[in-house]
């Protein structure tokens, strides 16, 4: 990646982190280990199942190194990895909403003692991790791969 791309990537992170901090809640409210495990580990493991560990490494290596001499088939495979990762992160984020909803509904029906705050937090934090995973670990690399692919037409 070029240095200006890294600078804008860091600026993006600063803007996102600043907006979270200005929201008024302590930063700790945005971290939840079960949600992170569901989204990040689940997302990467599902992608490894689909593309193999070597395919994941090849996709990130291709996106980071770039260059004009990259084979079109490698670009197509790399794009498929990042599209798959995005789908996995977002699907598992939505899966967290389902888990949190079940917990929340269990609280209302006196089945679960977890409480209103716990279920709601799981719902939202897991989806939040899905978005963060896609924004930080997929879209920059997917965009880079797509920019290197030959233009149609």
PDB file of C-alpha atoms in Angstrom:
ATOM      1  CA  UNK A   1       0.000   0.000   0.000  1.00  0.00           C
ATOM      2  CA  UNK A   2       1.097   3.524  -0.645  1.00  0.00           C
ATOM      3  CA  UNK A   3       1.906   5.845   2.247  1.00  0.00           C
ATOM      4  CA  UNK A   4      -0.979   8.220   1.542  1.00  0.00           C
ATOM      5  CA  UNK A   5      -3.383   5.255   1.694  1.00  0.00           C
ATOM      6  CA  UNK A   6      -2.044   4.357   5.129  1.00  0.00           C
ATOM      7  CA  UNK A   7      -2.428   7.970   6.277  1.00  0.00           C
ATOM      8  CA  UNK A   8      -6.067   8.107   5.161  1.00  0.00           C
ATOM      9  CA  UNK A   9      -6.683   4.703   6.752  1.00  0.00           C
ATOM     10  CA  UNK A  10      -5.339   6.017  10.052  1.00  0.00           C
ATOM     11  CA  UNK A  11      -7.424   9.181   9.720  1.00  0.00           C
ATOM     12  CA  UNK A  12     -10.481   6.997   9.183  1.00  0.00           C
ATOM     13  CA  UNK A  13      -9.699   5.099  12.403  1.00  0.00           C
ATOM     14  CA  UNK A  14      -9.222   8.342  14.324  1.00  0.00           C
ATOM     15  CA  UNK A  15     -12.575   9.662  13.080  1.00  0.00           C
ATOM     16  CA  UNK A  16     -14.416   6.458  14.005  1.00  0.00           C
ATOM     17  CA  UNK A  17     -12.763   6.225  17.421  1.00  0.00           C
ATOM     18  CA  UNK A  18     -13.404   9.928  18.093  1.00  0.00           C
ATOM     19  CA  UNK A  19     -17.090   9.581  17.265  1.00  0.00           C
ATOM     20  CA  UNK A  20     -17.328   6.631  19.661  1.00  0.00           C
ATOM     21  CA  UNK A  21     -15.579   8.541  22.443  1.00  0.00           C
ATOM     22  CA  UNK A  22     -17.683  11.683  21.902  1.00  0.00           C
ATOM     23  CA  UNK A  23     -20.790   9.534  22.282  1.00  0.00           C
ATOM     24  CA  UNK A  24     -20.416   9.913  26.037  1.00  0.00           C
ATOM     25  CA  UNK A  25     -19.998   6.273  27.080  1.00  0.00           C
ATOM     26  CA  UNK A  26     -16.729   4.837  28.339  1.00  0.00           C
ATOM     27  CA  UNK A  27     -14.835   2.918  25.663  1.00  0.00           C
ATOM     28  CA  UNK A  28     -15.266  -0.323  27.613  1.00  0.00           C
ATOM     29  CA  UNK A  29     -18.950  -0.453  26.691  1.00  0.00           C
ATOM     30  CA  UNK A  30     -17.968  -1.176  23.088  1.00  0.00           C
ATOM     31  CA  UNK A  31     -15.917  -4.284  23.891  1.00  0.00           C
ATOM     32  CA  UNK A  32     -17.591  -7.624  24.429  1.00  0.00           C
ATOM     33  CA  UNK A  33     -15.541 -10.827  24.185  1.00  0.00           C
ATOM     34  CA  UNK A  34     -18.385 -13.182  23.154  1.00  0.00           C
ATOM     35  CA  UNK A  35     -19.454 -10.819  20.364  1.00  0.00           C
ATOM     36  CA  UNK A  36     -15.878 -10.503  19.119  1.00  0.00           C
ATOM     37  CA  UNK A  37     -15.448 -14.282  19.134  1.00  0.00           C
ATOM     38  CA  UNK A  38     -18.670 -14.784  17.200  1.00  0.00           C
ATOM     39  CA  UNK A  39     -17.904 -12.198  14.527  1.00  0.00           C
ATOM     40  CA  UNK A  40     -14.141 -12.223  14.029  1.00  0.00           C
ATOM     41  CA  UNK A  41     -13.156 -15.830  14.742  1.00  0.00           C
ATOM     42  CA  UNK A  42     -16.358 -17.176  13.228  1.00  0.00           C
ATOM     43  CA  UNK A  43     -15.954 -14.976  10.146  1.00  0.00           C
ATOM     44  CA  UNK A  44     -12.341 -15.953   9.538  1.00  0.00           C
ATOM     45  CA  UNK A  45     -12.957 -19.649  10.261  1.00  0.00           C
ATOM     46  CA  UNK A  46     -15.867 -19.729   7.809  1.00  0.00           C
ATOM     47  CA  UNK A  47     -13.673 -18.064   5.183  1.00  0.00           C
ATOM     48  CA  UNK A  48     -10.831 -20.496   5.840  1.00  0.00           C
ATOM     49  CA  UNK A  49     -13.345 -23.305   5.382  1.00  0.00           C
ATOM     50  CA  UNK A  50     -14.338 -21.818   2.002  1.00  0.00           C
ATOM     51  CA  UNK A  51     -10.982 -20.581   0.669  1.00  0.00           C
ATOM     52  CA  UNK A  52      -8.336 -22.299   2.784  1.00  0.00           C
ATOM     53  CA  UNK A  53      -5.794 -20.568   4.991  1.00  0.00           C
ATOM     54  CA  UNK A  54      -3.514 -20.055   1.994  1.00  0.00           C
ATOM     55  CA  UNK A  55      -6.327 -18.335   0.109  1.00  0.00           C
ATOM     56  CA  UNK A  56      -6.836 -15.836   2.932  1.00  0.00           C
ATOM     57  CA  UNK A  57      -3.095 -15.113   3.117  1.00  0.00           C
ATOM     58  CA  UNK A  58      -2.865 -14.804  -0.680  1.00  0.00           C
ATOM     59  CA  UNK A  59      -5.755 -12.306  -0.740  1.00  0.00           C
ATOM     60  CA  UNK A  60      -4.255 -10.025   1.922  1.00  0.00           C
ATOM     61  CA  UNK A  61      -0.770 -10.320   0.399  1.00  0.00           C
ATOM     62  CA  UNK A  62      -2.149  -9.407  -3.043  1.00  0.00           C
ATOM     63  CA  UNK A  63      -4.054  -6.422  -1.683  1.00  0.00           C
ATOM     64  CA  UNK A  64      -1.106  -5.098   0.312  1.00  0.00           C
ATOM     65  CA  UNK A  65       1.652  -5.626  -2.243  1.00  0.00           C
ATOM     66  CA  UNK A  66      -0.337  -4.763  -5.359  1.00  0.00           C
ATOM     67  CA  UNK A  67       1.417  -4.180  -8.647  1.00  0.00           C
ATOM     68  CA  UNK A  68       0.546  -4.374 -12.320  1.00  0.00           C
ATOM     69  CA  UNK A  69       1.933  -7.852 -12.913  1.00  0.00           C
ATOM     70  CA  UNK A  70      -0.612  -9.756 -10.769  1.00  0.00           C
ATOM     71  CA  UNK A  71      -2.424 -12.546 -12.575  1.00  0.00           C
ATOM     72  CA  UNK A  72      -6.121 -11.900 -13.162  1.00  0.00           C
ATOM     73  CA  UNK A  73      -7.069 -15.258 -11.618  1.00  0.00           C
ATOM     74  CA  UNK A  74      -5.321 -14.290  -8.373  1.00  0.00           C
ATOM     75  CA  UNK A  75      -7.270 -11.023  -8.343  1.00  0.00           C
ATOM     76  CA  UNK A  76     -10.543 -12.880  -8.909  1.00  0.00           C
ATOM     77  CA  UNK A  77      -9.766 -15.331  -6.070  1.00  0.00           C
ATOM     78  CA  UNK A  78      -8.707 -12.494  -3.766  1.00  0.00           C
ATOM     79  CA  UNK A  79     -11.883 -10.572  -4.487  1.00  0.00           C
ATOM     80  CA  UNK A  80     -13.923 -13.680  -3.685  1.00  0.00           C
ATOM     81  CA  UNK A  81     -12.133 -13.998  -0.326  1.00  0.00           C
ATOM     82  CA  UNK A  82     -12.943 -10.418   0.693  1.00  0.00           C
ATOM     83  CA  UNK A  83     -16.540 -10.598  -0.502  1.00  0.00           C
ATOM     84  CA  UNK A  84     -16.901 -13.821   1.503  1.00  0.00           C
ATOM     85  CA  UNK A  85     -15.308 -12.267   4.594  1.00  0.00           C
ATOM     86  CA  UNK A  86     -17.684  -9.324   4.374  1.00  0.00           C
ATOM     87  CA  UNK A  87     -20.686 -11.629   4.137  1.00  0.00           C
ATOM     88  CA  UNK A  88     -19.439 -13.716   7.053  1.00  0.00           C
ATOM     89  CA  UNK A  89     -18.830 -10.696   9.295  1.00  0.00           C
ATOM     90  CA  UNK A  90     -22.207  -9.176   8.531  1.00  0.00           C
ATOM     91  CA  UNK A  91     -24.099 -12.452   8.787  1.00  0.00           C
ATOM     92  CA  UNK A  92     -22.502 -13.231  12.143  1.00  0.00           C
ATOM     93  CA  UNK A  93     -23.223  -9.690  13.315  1.00  0.00           C
ATOM     94  CA  UNK A  94     -26.871 -10.279  12.492  1.00  0.00           C
ATOM     95  CA  UNK A  95     -26.598 -13.676  14.186  1.00  0.00           C
ATOM     96  CA  UNK A  96     -25.561 -11.789  17.337  1.00  0.00           C
ATOM     97  CA  UNK A  97     -28.751  -9.752  17.091  1.00  0.00           C
ATOM     98  CA  UNK A  98     -30.715 -12.996  17.105  1.00  0.00           C
ATOM     99  CA  UNK A  99     -28.765 -14.271  20.127  1.00  0.00           C
ATOM    100  CA  UNK A 100     -29.311 -10.987  21.963  1.00  0.00           C
ATOM    101  CA  UNK A 101     -33.001 -10.944  21.043  1.00  0.00           C
ATOM    102  CA  UNK A 102     -33.477 -14.427  22.439  1.00  0.00           C
ATOM    103  CA  UNK A 103     -31.757 -13.346  25.643  1.00  0.00           C
ATOM    104  CA  UNK A 104     -33.879 -10.217  25.799  1.00  0.00           C
ATOM    105  CA  UNK A 105     -37.119 -12.076  25.205  1.00  0.00           C
ATOM    106  CA  UNK A 106     -36.065 -14.666  27.762  1.00  0.00           C
ATOM    107  CA  UNK A 107     -35.718 -11.874  30.304  1.00  0.00           C
ATOM    108  CA  UNK A 108     -39.220 -10.618  29.592  1.00  0.00           C
ATOM    109  CA  UNK A 109     -40.685 -14.097  29.968  1.00  0.00           C
ATOM    110  CA  UNK A 110     -38.714 -14.772  33.196  1.00  0.00           C
ATOM    111  CA  UNK A 111     -36.846 -17.655  31.549  1.00  0.00           C
ATOM    112  CA  UNK A 112     -33.486 -15.935  31.710  1.00  0.00           C
ATOM    113  CA  UNK A 113     -31.987 -13.834  34.496  1.00  0.00           C
ATOM    114  CA  UNK A 114     -29.459 -12.133  32.162  1.00  0.00           C
ATOM    115  CA  UNK A 115     -31.362  -8.874  32.142  1.00  0.00           C
ATOM    116  CA  UNK A 116     -32.461  -6.256  29.684  1.00  0.00           C
ATOM    117  CA  UNK A 117     -29.091  -4.540  29.371  1.00  0.00           C
ATOM    118  CA  UNK A 118     -27.181  -7.765  28.712  1.00  0.00           C
ATOM    119  CA  UNK A 119     -29.397  -8.908  25.828  1.00  0.00           C
ATOM    120  CA  UNK A 120     -29.579  -5.497  24.222  1.00  0.00           C
ATOM    121  CA  UNK A 121     -25.823  -5.048  24.490  1.00  0.00           C
ATOM    122  CA  UNK A 122     -25.147  -8.422  22.855  1.00  0.00           C
ATOM    123  CA  UNK A 123     -27.516  -7.562  20.021  1.00  0.00           C
ATOM    124  CA  UNK A 124     -25.926  -4.267  19.191  1.00  0.00           C
ATOM    125  CA  UNK A 125     -22.286  -4.944  19.987  1.00  0.00           C
ATOM    126  CA  UNK A 126     -22.184  -8.064  17.811  1.00  0.00           C
ATOM    127  CA  UNK A 127     -23.608  -6.170  14.836  1.00  0.00           C
ATOM    128  CA  UNK A 128     -21.158  -3.350  15.603  1.00  0.00           C
ATOM    129  CA  UNK A 129     -18.279  -5.859  15.383  1.00  0.00           C
ATOM    130  CA  UNK A 130     -19.616  -7.088  12.052  1.00  0.00           C
ATOM    131  CA  UNK A 131     -19.505  -3.568  10.674  1.00  0.00           C
ATOM    132  CA  UNK A 132     -16.042  -2.906  12.111  1.00  0.00           C
ATOM    133  CA  UNK A 133     -14.741  -6.189  10.697  1.00  0.00           C
ATOM    134  CA  UNK A 134     -15.986  -5.318   7.248  1.00  0.00           C
ATOM    135  CA  UNK A 135     -14.794  -1.724   7.418  1.00  0.00           C
ATOM    136  CA  UNK A 136     -11.288  -2.480   8.667  1.00  0.00           C
ATOM    137  CA  UNK A 137     -10.501  -5.993   7.482  1.00  0.00           C
ATOM    138  CA  UNK A 138     -12.382  -6.270   4.194  1.00  0.00           C
ATOM    139  CA  UNK A 139     -13.350  -3.093   2.355  1.00  0.00           C
ATOM    140  CA  UNK A 140      -9.878  -1.498   2.122  1.00  0.00           C
ATOM    141  CA  UNK A 141      -8.439  -4.707   0.691  1.00  0.00           C
ATOM    142  CA  UNK A 142     -11.448  -5.484  -1.506  1.00  0.00           C
ATOM    143  CA  UNK A 143     -11.291  -1.996  -2.993  1.00  0.00           C
ATOM    144  CA  UNK A 144      -7.577  -2.401  -3.635  1.00  0.00           C
ATOM    145  CA  UNK A 145      -8.109  -5.757  -5.368  1.00  0.00           C
ATOM    146  CA  UNK A 146     -10.938  -4.344  -7.493  1.00  0.00           C
ATOM    147  CA  UNK A 147      -8.802  -1.349  -8.488  1.00  0.00           C
ATOM    148  CA  UNK A 148      -6.108  -3.722  -9.778  1.00  0.00           C
ATOM    149  CA  UNK A 149      -8.525  -5.833 -11.830  1.00  0.00           C
ATOM    150  CA  UNK A 150      -8.743  -5.125 -15.562  1.00  0.00           C
ATOM    151  CA  UNK A 151     -11.591  -2.819 -16.476  1.00  0.00           C
ATOM    152  CA  UNK A 152     -14.486  -4.409 -18.381  1.00  0.00           C
ATOM    153  CA  UNK A 153     -15.279  -3.002 -21.791  1.00  0.00           C
TER     154      UNK A 153
END
